Amino acid sequence: MTTNPLLAIDDLPRFDAIRPEHVAPAIDALLADADAALERVVSDAVPADYDAISAVLSVATERLGKAWGAVSHLNAVADTPALRAAYIEALPKVTAFYTRQGGDERLYAKYRAVAESPQATRLSGPRRRALANSLRDFVLAGAELQGAAKRRYAEIQERLAELSQAYSEHVLDATDAFAYYASADELAGVPADVVQAARAAAAREHKDGHKLTLHFPSYHPVMQYASDRALRRQLYSAYVTRASELGPAALDNSAVMLEIVRLRHEEAQLLGYRSFAEESLVPKMADSPQQVFDFLRDLARRARPYAERDLDELRRFAASELGIDELQAWDLPFAGEKLKEARYAFSEQAVKQYFTEPKVLTGLFHIAETLFDVSIHEDRASAWHPSVRFFRIERAARDAAQATQVVGHFYLDLYARPGKRPGAWMDDVRSRWLRPDARRLQTPVAHLVCNFAAPVEGRPALLTHNDVTTLFHEFGHGLHHLLTQIDDIGVSGIAGVEWDAVELPSQFMENFCWEWDVLKRLTAHVDSGEPLPRALFERMVAAKNFQSGLATLRQIELALFDMRLHAEPGSEADIQALLDGVRREIAVVDAPAFNRFQHGFSHVFAGGYAAGYYSYKWAEVLSADAWSAFEETGALDAETGRRYREAILEAGGSRPALESFKAFRGREPSIEALLRHQGMA
Ligand code: ZN
């Protein structure tokens, strides 16, 4: 047992030593410890004292969390059949533990006793916030319900889990059910690699032609590039009717959606809220459905003239250059792409030659070092792949008597490879925490994962501008986790930050990628070493806001639909009528009558975005407005950087996001900066 690396994570996980056969015994042992800790902490042996609870329960759950985090991480970046099997076997046991803990009435009573004791008034601000968050989450998990209400709450949870699973399966099965075998002529205009992939897919089935599907890598380029209008219409029609009453009854989501929304309202009413929207906003930054409605409608009103202008331009271009007199939904991506090419002609391929990975990383670290009073150094640690790098963040000594202080560490895993999940993300390895068991400060560690094209022999990796933006985004999440100065694990770094504010530090970092003075230092042509030409940069910036008015209204349409559906009990009885009403109010482009977008809106019906889709725009307002402070003083102004670090990054979840924002900006957030950045002011 002593050789199991998952049971010995005292410092960093030994990623190179963890084997699939370690998972079951380690997780079983750690779950047993965590369960024992839970039983002990609710007993009389442990007083209603914050530190006493933390020393027993948090220590045990953190050990479990670190080991499980290492397993989940390896499952995401170094997947093998054996590891996946071990992961899938352990997953329900781990989930069940957290559900058990989240709804445990005895633990809830213990925390309440802490909150009601004289000791509570002496708790630090961050600690009071962590305690209040815990109590809130217990209530939302039904811990205060009794008897029949409690049983009904549990039934609803179980049924909702089944329904959202069914909703996803219907969307996936309906997506998979469609295939069309196109001729070479029909694919005129489609990029060669997409045509080749479609041909290969047909050949694998011993069929002629080119297999087109509704999966993103096939559907998207056809809609964007195929000049055959009938083909676009056919694919569009199939896509927007997936899992609806217009397709096979077995995959129709209509009844599933109705039941999901009804159950959500019932759950909210059991908990004492008028609607699910009200319940959903309790742990979020937005105060009320009305505040979200006002926000969305104000943004729509401001974006509307720009969207009308975008559409007008597109209509005129389509009529004069593409011979399309009446622009339809299935023409929009195609005509948009053609207009963009005509207006801003530049190639991603050409831009890429200027962004070499070493130059971009050095530039990124330089920004963090200049603004946030840290230095970043390469370090060594056991990893899961030879290309993974490890870095240490330090803060210099204030004077000769002080030693250099280690702030945190991060792993950097940049390249795509087999067995690695696509996408980019930040994940925590461990959090900053003044440990109650050892009275020592644990420094935070993060994973930064991307999926860029790996370098080819003898040349540095080349990043697209989009790759660079992605790297800055994830690094922003990383800084939020790593630069925190909060010692309580429940609210240090990203922990406890409201869900609709958590993208502030990440989206904030993206702005540097659009700043000429910063960008020119990130670039050096891979062959000539020349920086990015200014004229090319200007074309990139102009293309950035292409059709931003239309894109904004589209996002508002979805967000308003989601919010009204969950704020107006009864509206679910006719979901189509609700969506039609939202479109009449917001959209400038008519959706065809057969469009059943809502039947595939997985974010809201099967994901975590119910009464939360507005968060995308909400967080953009915060990040754009935070960035506007740097526009006033200069992107690399150290004093503005210090204030941003202290107010936003260091405070983490220790206070409401609005307070942190006001501490930095000296006022409430304003929508003006977002409109200006997107060319709508
Ligand atoms: Zn993010």
XYZ file of C-alpha atoms and ligand atoms in Angstrom:
682
model
C 0.000 0.000 0.000
C 2.830 2.411 0.775
C 3.910 2.273 -2.865
C 0.592 3.642 -4.123
C 1.495 7.195 -5.295
C -2.123 8.360 -5.019
C -1.949 7.783 -1.259
C 1.267 9.735 -0.875
C 0.550 13.171 -2.372
C 2.291 15.160 0.321
C 3.811 17.577 -2.130
C 3.119 17.193 -5.866
C 1.481 14.127 -7.448
C 4.011 11.639 -8.900
C 2.307 11.772 -12.298
C 4.878 9.463 -13.917
C 4.321 6.768 -11.273
C 0.502 6.640 -11.194
C -0.847 3.447 -12.814
C -4.455 2.392 -13.528
C -4.204 -0.345 -10.871
C -3.501 2.308 -8.216
C -6.877 4.020 -8.735
C -9.386 1.636 -7.124
C -7.439 0.858 -3.912
C -6.424 4.485 -3.353
C -9.853 5.990 -4.032
C -11.569 3.326 -1.902
C -9.204 4.031 0.987
C -9.530 7.812 0.678
C -13.336 7.573 0.408
C -13.413 5.436 3.541
C -11.270 8.065 5.310
C -13.507 10.873 4.084
C -16.651 9.036 5.208
C -15.077 8.376 8.611
C -14.141 12.060 8.846
C -17.719 13.049 8.010
C -19.091 10.729 10.725
C -16.563 12.018 13.238
C -17.175 15.677 12.491
C -20.953 15.400 13.013
C -20.452 13.577 16.324
C -20.016 15.224 19.716
C -16.295 14.451 19.563
C -15.787 17.526 17.369
C -16.980 20.887 18.733
C -18.881 23.395 16.602
C -15.686 25.255 15.840
C -14.494 26.266 12.391
C -10.900 25.100 12.796
C -11.901 21.870 14.510
C -14.264 20.929 11.645
C -11.725 21.961 9.051
C -8.902 19.964 10.680
C -10.963 16.785 10.424
C -13.198 17.123 7.382
C -11.378 19.521 5.018
C -8.097 17.657 5.517
C -9.711 14.348 4.553
C -11.730 15.714 1.606
C -8.748 17.655 0.298
C -6.665 14.472 0.245
C -9.431 12.725 -1.666
C -9.805 15.736 -3.979
C -6.091 15.863 -4.790
C -5.869 12.150 -5.597
C -9.085 12.183 -7.616
C -7.914 15.376 -9.342
C -4.716 13.611 -10.420
C -6.699 10.645 -11.794
C -9.181 12.899 -13.647
C -6.326 14.941 -15.022
C -4.503 11.886 -16.377
C -7.780 10.629 -17.811
C -8.048 13.941 -19.709
C -4.460 14.282 -20.941
C -3.051 10.738 -21.089
C -6.067 8.515 -21.688
C -5.573 4.754 -22.023
C -8.286 2.062 -22.042
C -7.105 0.739 -18.661
C -7.051 4.180 -17.027
C -10.451 5.081 -18.465
C -11.940 1.860 -17.100
C -10.482 2.587 -13.654
C -11.773 6.163 -13.812
C -15.306 5.140 -14.869
C -15.416 2.520 -12.134
C -14.484 5.007 -9.410
C -16.499 7.999 -10.660
C -19.955 7.058 -9.240
C -18.440 6.347 -5.813
C -16.730 9.736 -5.711
C -19.848 11.556 -6.951
C -21.978 9.746 -4.381
C -19.697 10.885 -1.557
C -19.953 14.560 -2.505
C -23.742 14.289 -2.902
C -23.944 12.641 0.525
C -21.818 15.342 2.129
C -23.714 18.166 0.349
C -27.089 17.021 1.708
C -25.998 15.838 5.164
C -28.370 17.486 7.672
C -26.088 16.730 10.625
C -23.185 18.529 8.977
C -25.495 21.399 8.066
C -26.550 21.618 11.724
C -22.892 21.675 12.780
C -22.071 24.544 10.445
C -25.179 26.389 11.636
C -24.013 25.974 15.192
C -20.703 27.589 14.206
C -22.535 30.468 12.512
C -24.734 31.014 15.572
C -21.953 30.741 18.173
C -20.236 33.772 19.730
C -17.099 32.646 17.888
C -18.757 33.539 14.545
C -18.382 37.278 15.084
C -14.633 36.830 15.567
C -14.113 34.911 12.313
C -12.131 36.707 9.630
C -13.988 38.170 6.635
C -12.912 35.414 4.209
C -13.848 32.746 6.738
C -17.301 34.254 7.308
C -17.794 34.257 3.546
C -16.706 30.592 3.246
C -19.092 29.647 6.054
C -21.983 31.606 4.505
C -21.360 29.930 1.125
C -21.467 26.485 2.775
C -24.749 27.237 4.542
C -26.252 28.603 1.314
C -25.227 25.483 -0.632
C -26.740 23.195 2.010
C -30.055 25.050 1.740
C -30.010 24.850 -2.070
C -29.298 21.112 -1.769
C -32.529 20.726 0.225
C -30.971 20.334 3.689
C -33.808 22.335 5.334
C -36.653 20.367 3.786
C -38.627 17.896 5.917
C -40.745 14.802 5.317
C -42.696 14.683 2.056
C -41.008 17.824 0.688
C -37.592 16.288 1.242
C -38.590 13.062 -0.491
C -40.077 15.005 -3.402
C -36.889 17.096 -3.700
C -34.806 13.918 -3.985
C -37.221 12.458 -6.574
C -36.957 15.635 -8.636
C -33.149 15.490 -8.605
C -33.161 11.907 -9.756
C -35.717 12.539 -12.487
C -33.903 15.687 -13.692
C -30.665 13.716 -14.030
C -32.465 11.138 -16.186
C -34.163 13.793 -18.287
C -31.042 15.795 -19.049
C -29.271 12.564 -19.973
C -32.183 11.700 -22.307
C -32.107 15.203 -23.816
C -28.362 14.877 -24.630
C -28.765 11.385 -26.015
C -31.590 12.517 -28.302
C -29.478 15.391 -29.637
C -26.482 13.136 -30.146
C -28.487 10.332 -31.770
C -30.323 12.768 -34.052
C -26.983 14.307 -35.024
C -25.527 10.877 -35.767
C -28.615 9.741 -37.691
C -28.073 12.200 -40.508
C -25.710 11.603 -43.422
C -25.708 12.922 -46.960
C -23.369 11.647 -49.681
C -22.526 14.656 -51.824
C -20.976 14.682 -55.290
C -17.720 16.535 -55.945
C -19.675 19.239 -57.834
C -21.929 19.924 -54.871
C -18.859 20.611 -52.715
C -17.515 23.440 -54.873
C -15.887 26.041 -52.617
C -15.345 23.723 -49.620
C -11.693 23.538 -48.396
C -9.736 20.578 -49.779
C -9.023 18.968 -46.387
C -12.753 18.886 -45.557
C -13.551 17.368 -48.974
C -10.846 14.722 -48.462
C -12.130 13.825 -45.008
C -15.691 13.519 -46.399
C -14.474 11.291 -49.229
C -12.548 9.083 -46.795
C -15.624 8.774 -44.540
C -17.732 7.591 -47.510
C -15.005 5.201 -48.669
C -14.869 3.583 -45.215
C -18.533 2.662 -45.737
C -17.833 1.479 -49.321
C -19.988 4.282 -50.665
C -19.535 6.727 -53.517
C -19.366 10.455 -53.020
C -18.544 12.451 -49.881
C -20.133 11.806 -46.516
C -21.455 15.003 -44.902
C -22.712 14.944 -41.327
C -24.143 17.361 -38.759
C -21.016 17.137 -36.598
C -19.177 20.421 -36.313
C -16.050 19.658 -38.441
C -18.301 18.658 -41.348
C -21.365 20.908 -40.930
C -19.584 24.153 -40.168
C -17.243 24.361 -43.218
C -20.020 23.310 -45.595
C -22.295 26.098 -44.300
C -19.428 28.536 -44.493
C -17.892 27.671 -47.844
C -20.200 25.552 -50.074
C -21.482 27.677 -52.950
C -24.288 25.157 -53.630
C -27.285 26.826 -52.039
C -29.549 23.762 -52.135
C -26.899 21.756 -50.265
C -26.632 24.430 -47.585
C -30.403 24.542 -47.209
C -30.571 20.774 -46.866
C -27.910 20.608 -44.148
C -29.280 23.631 -42.303
C -32.808 22.154 -42.271
C -31.530 18.867 -40.884
C -29.440 20.647 -38.252
C -32.135 22.960 -36.867
C -34.802 20.257 -36.655
C -32.689 17.740 -34.717
C -34.496 16.015 -31.833
C -37.764 17.819 -32.611
C -41.299 16.759 -33.545
C -40.250 17.227 -37.184
C -38.018 14.132 -36.932
C -38.395 10.574 -35.551
C -40.723 10.468 -32.509
C -38.242 8.392 -30.485
C -35.754 11.284 -30.541
C -38.242 14.132 -29.998
C -37.213 16.308 -27.043
C -40.528 18.223 -26.812
C -41.921 16.319 -23.821
C -38.483 16.120 -22.163
C -38.094 19.909 -22.255
C -41.567 20.479 -20.834
C -40.941 18.111 -17.925
C -37.461 19.515 -17.210
C -38.720 23.088 -16.890
C -41.777 22.061 -14.810
C -39.585 20.083 -12.401
C -37.128 22.962 -12.080
C -39.962 25.300 -11.112
C -41.318 22.743 -8.659
C -37.879 22.370 -7.066
C -37.580 26.164 -6.780
C -41.000 26.388 -5.143
C -40.115 23.644 -2.639
C -37.118 25.779 -1.667
C -39.290 28.882 -1.357
C -38.515 30.669 -4.614
C -41.065 31.955 -7.091
C -39.246 30.531 -10.112
C -36.202 28.502 -11.034
C -34.573 31.695 -12.342
C -34.692 33.157 -8.822
C -33.140 30.007 -7.352
C -30.437 29.869 -10.021
C -29.334 33.446 -9.270
C -28.840 32.896 -5.522
C -25.140 31.955 -5.815
C -24.543 34.244 -8.808
C -23.518 37.874 -9.093
C -26.760 39.034 -10.752
C -29.346 39.880 -8.076
C -32.662 39.149 -9.756
C -34.223 38.013 -13.030
C -35.345 41.626 -13.529
C -31.756 42.837 -13.355
C -30.771 40.287 -16.013
C -33.739 41.290 -18.215
C -32.800 44.955 -17.946
C -29.169 44.178 -18.737
C -30.009 42.095 -21.810
C -32.601 44.543 -23.152
C -30.307 47.512 -22.697
C -27.528 45.712 -24.554
C -29.977 44.696 -27.313
C -31.148 48.277 -27.745
C -27.572 49.491 -28.152
C -26.468 46.668 -30.449
C -29.524 46.859 -32.693
C -28.452 49.687 -35.040
C -25.130 47.912 -35.613
C -26.834 44.597 -36.276
C -29.175 46.296 -38.767
C -26.187 47.865 -40.473
C -24.371 44.486 -40.550
C -27.389 42.839 -42.114
C -27.920 45.597 -44.618
C -24.304 45.349 -45.815
C -24.569 41.600 -46.034
C -27.809 41.765 -48.057
C -26.352 44.235 -50.525
C -23.143 42.232 -50.895
C -25.062 38.960 -51.370
C -27.288 40.534 -54.034
C -24.535 42.242 -56.007
C -21.662 39.748 -55.625
C -23.272 36.372 -54.944
C -26.524 36.606 -56.886
C -28.583 35.914 -53.739
C -31.577 38.267 -53.832
C -33.337 37.060 -50.720
C -30.865 36.225 -47.970
C -32.003 33.159 -45.979
C -30.767 31.620 -42.723
C -28.739 29.027 -44.688
C -26.970 31.829 -46.596
C -25.756 33.819 -43.604
C -22.495 31.979 -42.741
C -21.613 31.630 -46.447
C -22.290 35.244 -47.381
C -20.612 36.412 -44.158
C -17.445 34.481 -44.966
C -17.340 35.831 -48.542
C -17.835 39.430 -47.382
C -15.137 39.015 -44.744
C -12.683 37.641 -47.317
C -13.471 40.491 -49.716
C -13.004 43.122 -47.084
C -10.099 42.025 -44.868
C -8.193 39.504 -46.995
C -5.428 38.026 -44.863
C -4.548 34.465 -44.175
C -4.310 32.778 -40.789
C -1.392 30.852 -42.271
C 0.569 34.063 -42.902
C -0.151 35.418 -39.407
C 0.967 32.167 -37.800
C 4.529 32.513 -39.098
C 5.009 35.431 -36.691
C 3.888 33.690 -33.492
C 6.542 31.215 -32.364
C 5.858 29.535 -29.058
C 9.078 30.586 -27.252
C 8.580 34.241 -28.205
C 4.893 34.194 -27.186
C 5.634 32.531 -23.821
C 8.450 34.946 -23.026
C 6.137 37.841 -23.886
C 3.289 36.468 -21.786
C 5.548 35.932 -18.758
C 6.973 39.399 -19.240
C 3.466 40.905 -18.999
C 2.738 39.027 -15.760
C 6.149 40.000 -14.336
C 5.728 43.668 -15.257
C 2.187 44.032 -13.954
C 1.927 41.660 -11.023
C 5.263 41.932 -9.202
C 6.308 38.303 -9.718
C 9.002 36.412 -11.585
C 8.467 33.137 -13.427
C 11.162 30.442 -13.575
C 11.343 27.032 -15.170
C 11.323 24.299 -12.517
C 11.268 20.490 -12.424
C 8.523 18.042 -11.496
C 7.343 14.602 -12.455
C 4.942 14.838 -15.427
C 2.828 12.670 -17.731
C 4.540 13.509 -21.023
C 8.057 14.681 -21.981
C 6.708 17.868 -23.617
C 5.080 19.080 -20.371
C 6.901 21.953 -18.647
C 6.731 23.125 -15.048
C 7.179 26.682 -13.727
C 7.611 28.412 -10.386
C 6.195 31.857 -9.623
C 8.173 33.909 -7.104
C 7.869 37.270 -5.448
C 11.128 39.129 -4.805
C 12.267 39.894 -1.252
C 11.218 43.328 0.059
C 14.601 43.797 1.714
C 17.848 41.950 2.410
C 16.456 40.342 5.567
C 13.636 38.611 3.668
C 13.903 35.547 1.485
C 12.367 35.218 -1.972
C 8.824 33.957 -1.573
C 7.379 31.108 -3.657
C 3.868 32.132 -4.744
C 2.862 29.000 -6.651
C 3.629 26.616 -9.518
C 2.043 25.588 -12.772
C 2.299 22.777 -15.312
C 2.133 23.801 -18.963
C 0.910 21.142 -21.408
C 0.580 22.885 -24.766
C 0.416 20.323 -27.568
C -2.309 18.110 -29.002
C -1.526 14.389 -29.067
C -3.410 11.091 -29.136
C -5.130 10.322 -25.832
C -5.514 13.997 -24.908
C -8.975 15.565 -24.727
C -9.457 18.508 -27.134
C -9.898 22.088 -25.959
C -8.049 24.256 -23.452
C -8.544 24.587 -19.717
C -7.087 25.544 -16.358
C -7.464 23.101 -13.495
C -6.203 23.196 -9.940
C -3.731 20.680 -8.554
C -4.040 22.157 -5.092
C -5.157 25.461 -3.569
C -3.542 28.046 -1.347
C -4.454 27.044 2.185
C -3.181 27.673 5.664
C -3.480 24.017 6.636
C -5.135 23.416 10.017
C -3.312 20.078 10.385
C 0.212 21.427 9.997
C -0.210 25.178 10.528
C 1.783 25.718 7.387
C 0.872 27.567 4.236
C 0.288 25.356 1.217
C 1.021 27.238 -2.028
C -1.297 26.791 -5.030
C -0.481 24.720 -8.125
C -2.318 24.794 -11.470
C -2.571 22.883 -14.733
C -2.659 24.934 -17.928
C -3.666 22.709 -20.834
C -3.992 23.614 -24.526
C -4.123 21.650 -27.769
C -1.803 23.478 -30.147
C -0.042 21.866 -33.105
C 3.233 20.381 -31.847
C 6.536 21.684 -33.244
C 7.930 19.884 -36.266
C 11.547 18.746 -36.312
C 13.996 21.556 -35.717
C 11.470 24.436 -35.725
C 9.568 26.061 -32.893
C 5.798 25.496 -32.655
C 3.814 28.119 -34.566
C 0.613 29.428 -32.958
C -2.360 30.992 -34.685
C -3.562 34.287 -33.236
C -6.530 32.363 -31.878
C -4.103 29.948 -30.128
C -2.304 32.904 -28.573
C -5.610 34.330 -27.303
C -6.549 30.930 -25.874
C -3.215 30.667 -24.049
C -3.674 34.151 -22.540
C -7.244 33.241 -21.507
C -6.192 30.106 -19.629
C -3.203 31.900 -18.132
C -5.703 34.462 -16.777
C -7.631 31.696 -14.989
C -4.256 30.423 -13.748
C -3.288 33.820 -12.305
C -6.632 33.970 -10.479
C -5.876 30.604 -8.870
C -2.166 31.222 -8.233
C -1.831 34.844 -7.115
C -4.514 34.695 -4.412
C -3.459 35.829 -0.934
C -6.452 34.229 0.800
C -5.618 31.423 3.250
C -9.061 29.751 3.476
C -9.470 26.884 1.056
C -13.187 27.554 0.473
C -12.610 31.050 -0.906
C -8.959 31.167 -2.023
C -8.347 31.751 -5.719
C -11.277 30.756 -7.894
C -13.083 28.861 -5.105
C -16.273 30.662 -4.121
C -16.159 33.161 -7.007
C -19.645 33.696 -8.446
C -20.227 31.658 -11.548
C -21.124 34.648 -13.737
C -17.935 36.501 -12.714
C -15.367 33.720 -12.967
C -14.442 34.560 -16.589
C -13.383 38.098 -15.690
C -9.635 37.410 -15.206
C -9.454 35.077 -18.227
C -11.253 37.295 -20.736
C -9.316 40.228 -19.316
C -5.994 38.652 -20.396
C -7.222 38.227 -23.983
C -7.145 41.988 -24.433
C -3.336 41.994 -24.463
C -3.465 39.992 -27.710
C -5.138 42.945 -29.433
C -2.767 45.615 -28.140
C -0.162 46.669 -30.709
C 2.567 47.624 -28.219
C 2.243 44.228 -26.572
C 1.664 42.166 -29.680
C 4.666 43.421 -31.603
C 6.885 42.090 -28.798
C 5.174 38.689 -28.978
C 6.025 38.283 -32.633
C 9.114 37.384 -34.682
C 8.776 35.742 -38.076
C 9.966 32.159 -37.816
C 12.405 32.617 -40.732
C 13.239 36.326 -40.929
C 12.772 37.290 -37.258
C 10.779 40.381 -38.364
C 7.934 41.520 -36.078
C 4.335 41.372 -37.298
C 3.759 44.133 -39.896
C 1.490 46.904 -38.595
C -0.753 46.801 -41.696
C -1.453 43.111 -41.162
C -2.267 43.773 -37.509
C -4.737 46.525 -38.506
C -6.570 44.102 -40.810
C -6.783 41.539 -37.979
C -8.265 44.159 -35.646
C -10.798 45.290 -38.264
C -11.866 41.668 -38.880
C -12.238 41.066 -35.119
C -15.419 43.137 -34.932
C -16.847 41.950 -38.216
C -20.632 41.500 -37.723
C -20.331 42.002 -33.958
C -23.805 43.599 -33.925
C -25.445 40.492 -35.371
C -23.431 38.198 -33.111
C -24.408 40.209 -30.017
C -28.134 40.099 -30.829
C -27.918 36.350 -31.409
C -26.400 35.804 -27.950
C -29.022 38.074 -26.373
C -31.811 36.159 -28.116
C -30.582 32.898 -26.559
C -29.999 34.454 -23.136
C -33.392 36.155 -23.020
C -35.159 32.973 -24.105
C -33.371 31.002 -21.363
C -34.137 33.606 -18.690
C -37.820 34.069 -19.589
C -38.383 30.308 -19.771
C -37.072 29.948 -16.214
C -38.492 33.181 -14.775
C -42.073 32.856 -16.066
C -43.618 29.626 -14.757
C -46.197 28.422 -17.272
C -44.268 29.679 -20.307
C -42.944 26.141 -20.831
C -46.433 25.074 -21.962
C -45.653 26.648 -25.342
C -41.885 26.906 -25.689
C -42.101 27.683 -29.394
C -44.405 30.659 -28.767
C -42.010 31.962 -26.118
C -39.028 31.701 -28.482
C -41.006 33.325 -31.315
C -41.841 36.218 -29.003
C -38.178 36.657 -28.010
C -37.163 36.609 -31.669
C -39.779 39.227 -32.577
C -38.378 41.426 -29.845
C -34.644 40.888 -30.434
C -33.674 39.333 -33.760
C -33.152 41.261 -36.987
C -32.872 38.075 -39.062
C -36.038 35.975 -39.388
C -35.633 32.311 -38.455
C -37.512 29.950 -40.788
C -40.778 28.604 -39.355
C -39.328 25.077 -39.195
C -36.366 26.130 -37.011
C -36.402 24.126 -33.743
C -33.185 25.461 -32.233
C -34.531 24.934 -28.712
C -34.640 21.145 -29.175
C -30.832 21.075 -29.345
C -30.025 23.844 -26.819
C -28.009 21.504 -24.580
C -26.383 24.324 -22.576
C -29.738 25.053 -20.991
C -31.572 21.714 -21.033
C -28.691 19.333 -20.393
C -25.828 21.504 -19.122
C -25.266 23.882 -16.259
C -26.446 27.037 -18.014
C -30.155 27.034 -17.077
C -31.082 30.636 -16.202
C -27.373 31.293 -16.657
C -26.750 31.716 -20.371
C -26.601 35.499 -19.859
C -23.294 34.917 -18.009
C -21.299 35.004 -21.236
C -22.247 38.627 -21.877
C -22.284 39.528 -18.193
C -18.659 38.510 -17.653
C -17.642 40.261 -20.877
C -18.942 43.530 -19.458
C -16.755 43.058 -16.360
C -13.604 42.067 -18.227
C -13.954 44.822 -20.839
C -14.532 47.435 -18.143
C -11.569 46.181 -16.087
C -9.429 46.402 -19.205
C -10.552 49.984 -19.838
C -8.585 50.970 -16.719
C -5.441 49.771 -18.509
C -6.480 51.651 -21.649
C -6.492 54.822 -19.566
C -3.005 54.305 -18.095
C -1.274 52.096 -20.684
C -1.466 48.302 -20.997
C 1.747 47.707 -19.039
C 1.291 50.312 -16.302
C 2.680 48.730 -13.130
C 0.526 50.769 -10.734
C -2.730 49.780 -12.471
C -1.392 46.208 -12.497
C -0.816 46.324 -8.758
C -4.322 47.600 -8.082
C -5.849 44.936 -10.360
C -3.791 42.179 -8.700
C -4.769 43.248 -5.196
C -8.456 43.936 -5.861
C -9.333 41.079 -8.199
C -6.647 38.365 -8.306
C -5.555 38.303 -4.667
C -9.059 38.622 -3.196
C -10.316 35.515 -5.025
C -13.713 34.402 -3.712
C -13.270 36.035 -0.304
C -15.841 38.757 -1.025
C -18.593 39.391 -3.606
C -17.232 39.903 -7.138
C -19.007 43.255 -7.295
C -17.049 44.467 -4.255
C -13.773 43.340 -5.823
C -14.690 45.071 -9.056
C -15.568 48.295 -7.252
C -12.364 48.110 -5.233
C -10.460 48.119 -8.521
C -12.556 50.481 -10.645
C -13.923 52.737 -7.897
C -17.435 52.391 -9.318
C -20.053 49.925 -10.580
C -19.349 48.083 -13.865
C -20.391 49.920 -17.016
C -21.354 48.487 -20.387
C -19.594 51.241 -22.360
C -16.186 49.567 -22.648
C -17.634 46.351 -24.078
C -19.581 48.271 -26.732
C -16.507 50.290 -27.655
C -14.233 47.204 -27.864
C -16.696 45.485 -30.182
C -17.078 48.495 -32.442
C -20.582 49.365 -31.226
C -20.069 52.850 -29.818
Zn -12.504 30.473 -19.360
